[in-house]
């Protein structure tokens, strides 16, 4: 479309920034330079991705900004990237959250700052790369590569039980990754093609589809995560540094949802139809069960982590009811969750930086000392609860609408989130924000500083904008989603 | 003009939110209050323009979201139902804004308070002017949010925080039904625009739908789900527990949100959807039953409460019951008429109570009041007017609306209507009793407060008395002036297409029936006078002699205790069980930790082979050789 390879530029600009940082000698004086380079690089990437959005053609259902270079001479592997309405916002979510994460780590990360920034920029590259890959193998490489910086971020800059957390994460992902790789090999054997775009449709015999679907499911169900593959998430969140949690909740969980839409629905429609009751059951359990578990938590981060599982339960319901409301709802829910849960983790980070504890009982009455903090936290809480006018509502409600067509039990399961999410979030908010300050250690706690406001206010604005004008997000994804639905219906009409 | 009415309060809120702290608090107070008065004047102008024959007007603002064929617009629907709600909401809100300047005089967060009031008004206006179910849901949840913020306004009080959460959550249970209802309406009608639903409602009269394995009449099911939402918002039996607790909020909030406007949203919903509810035969019976039960249930509790605000809160609950049973019987116009008159006199009662509380330095217990009429005669007079209106004293506003509801019940031919009618009369008696009990305990007889508080009791400033006077005008005249339009001979012209009207049931009640109604009201008043004015020892004796009944009433039928033990405690228990047993023991125990244990066990066995002794290795090799040879020999 354009002569400049915009997408490649977006992917590799962070690496360029990383290269510059690598060249800076790390000492006392250069620390702030390192941070600045990282920050400005990521802001540049964000602006670039906004530019792509601006240039994006909503009337086109296929991939745009496509670049295709042959990789091996003897095999059909390509460096094939492109962006469509489904991946567009996943990319923007990644590029939006990364600068905020770097800014959030400005003061809280004290050791190995250089390596930390390198890890984050590398993470950004692979995240974007994964979402824009049109080649299955390329996707797989990026998909697995995301884990490397994430392991490092948890393992080096994490909390006390970081080894246990990353080990657990590893155990869960291992099986999925192996199965997914085998499935990819099988796909290549059967079709001699690795292009996601070409494979959209119903190219596999039904019995093979079922196995392939399960192999991909093993990987995505862990990532998103679905019940009962979710227990790695609370531990990983608790041990990760704030910015790590933000990316984990904001982007990495979406890899699962994105994968379900692209691979499970797009390539194995018959299997998706066959397995959809399984997904519904697991999702409903996720919504109800994890909402309850969230209520019992005493660690703020764990509570939000469990709430993520419940919200992702809605996403999987939305995806596998396969109608435009359900799928678009799931997409909006993913975008919204990326912003809201990312913001909630940042809010936790704000008080963790000050008090070095995430114990809910430690806090109470913060509104007396931190009115601005209380206000922005309130906005994110309402977003998480799904109040109309905030981002959380649009996705949740579209999924409910979509689920009504599927089955009455599923819609009741999905809608129960309306009540259950309010229970744990309001209870959390009351315990840390309202009341009088009883813990005297909190007497001198300070409200948000300029840096923290710069991080949180854009997120608050995003929550409102998605809530009031969701159309600007739904519009570009409409056609690709319709394509997936028509494929699905065609495949299952037989 | 409608845009101004709706968005002026929003602008007021945004000003308080962003700039309030940079200016003197008076700027915020004056700005929000004057915006509200402008809205009020405009809404009255609009209201009068809809008194005559006028088409329904829909103003499109912009598209909210479109997903497949699910299309939702931000828009404003103007008809006589909307304009009625406009005048109630704006007038009461303007009065409450003005009143709050005086009432919250000593509070440090005046700007926040005014902002929240304006925010509430905005959401409420969005709710009543919506042209589709989802924008209504936006306003619906928005008023819920404002209510949550305002109940918990004094966030240092744990009781206020708990009440705020309770209000939000109980409302959310209702919203769960409402959301399902919207999804169902979309599923059936393919749209959530009112006009599409109304035009097609008749086609689905005999349609049925499977739901949870059972088959329901479609319209009954949809209306039932929507009504669950209405029950939550309007505090009907079962979902009523939040309303009395909501009295933890400042009194102006109780007047605005928990008496005159927000809690009537449920009634509004049923009236707005009347072309659909019209065909929901079973659900209508259910609505009538719930309405009538709530009316009497709440009234029995109001009889013995000692907190002045709680008496009025239960009275609100009970009056909402009246509105619902009227709506359930198809008398939507009577229901909305009562909503309007109730809005005025209940706001008046609450604000007068606020004035009493203000005078008594935040004392709310009526047992520590009495004889206040001499000290605060104006407030006392206002309370008298409000009480006369609520019991339906002739020519006061409540007289027309309540009478009309009872008339409709009398002339509807069903056993449910008869039930509702008799409950209605009994409730009228109880209403008269508790209203006079409140009046007498507060204003008359000898004072029971300590002399210091009593001596310092003083009449409220003008900013508080003026709103009272305005609302008193509404309480006295709104019935007289508008009865013809709402329920009388002009009703067809006035309502037009705005709601469903039944063939003219406006016969006057037979003389004997009016006599029964009037004498039961009179009896209520006289009983109260006897017990609380003439025979001062009676309350104690009665409480003692009628102990089980008295305790049930005083303890609100133990509903809170019941809910606590069957819902809330088990909820927390299950939450902990899932976490400790489900996640930690079962999933982690048999999942990652289990696997790692097996591996650890396995590797410890394996490591024993590497003992380092040569003969161990030699023996193992020999053993292996034997096995391989055996294999080859046999296969």
PDB file of C-alpha atoms in Angstrom, chain B residues 9-10 12-14 17 32 36 97 113-125 142-143 145-146 149-150:
ATOM      1  CA  UNK B   9     -26.692  19.512  34.934  1.00  0.00           C
ATOM      2  CA  UNK B  10     -23.863  17.572  33.289  1.00  0.00           C
ATOM      3  CA  UNK B  12     -22.550  21.721  36.272  1.00  0.00           C
ATOM      4  CA  UNK B  13     -21.070  18.410  37.367  1.00  0.00           C
ATOM      5  CA  UNK B  14     -18.076  18.698  35.047  1.00  0.00           C
ATOM      6  CA  UNK B  17     -15.302  17.931  39.049  1.00  0.00           C
ATOM      7  CA  UNK B  32     -25.103  24.166  39.689  1.00  0.00           C
ATOM      8  CA  UNK B  36     -30.912  23.421  37.619  1.00  0.00           C
ATOM      9  CA  UNK B  97     -29.845  21.904  45.125  1.00  0.00           C
ATOM     10  CA  UNK B 113     -21.853  17.208  46.978  1.00  0.00           C
ATOM     11  CA  UNK B 114     -23.278  19.671  44.486  1.00  0.00           C
ATOM     12  CA  UNK B 115     -21.412  17.943  41.685  1.00  0.00           C
ATOM     13  CA  UNK B 116     -22.855  14.564  42.572  1.00  0.00           C
ATOM     14  CA  UNK B 117     -26.372  15.986  42.786  1.00  0.00           C
ATOM     15  CA  UNK B 118     -26.016  17.458  39.305  1.00  0.00           C
ATOM     16  CA  UNK B 119     -24.516  14.234  37.995  1.00  0.00           C
ATOM     17  CA  UNK B 120     -27.453  12.329  39.379  1.00  0.00           C
ATOM     18  CA  UNK B 121     -29.880  14.724  37.733  1.00  0.00           C
ATOM     19  CA  UNK B 122     -28.145  14.286  34.388  1.00  0.00           C
ATOM     20  CA  UNK B 123     -28.353  10.490  34.553  1.00  0.00           C
ATOM     21  CA  UNK B 124     -31.965  10.628  35.639  1.00  0.00           C
ATOM     22  CA  UNK B 125     -32.862  12.887  32.735  1.00  0.00           C
ATOM     23  CA  UNK B 142     -25.790   5.977  36.203  1.00  0.00           C
ATOM     24  CA  UNK B 143     -28.358   6.976  38.810  1.00  0.00           C
ATOM     25  CA  UNK B 145     -23.754   5.106  40.650  1.00  0.00           C
ATOM     26  CA  UNK B 146     -24.792   8.575  41.820  1.00  0.00           C
ATOM     27  CA  UNK B 149     -21.659   7.923  45.721  1.00  0.00           C
ATOM     28  CA  UNK B 150     -24.161   9.983  47.659  1.00  0.00           C
TER      29      UNK B 150
END
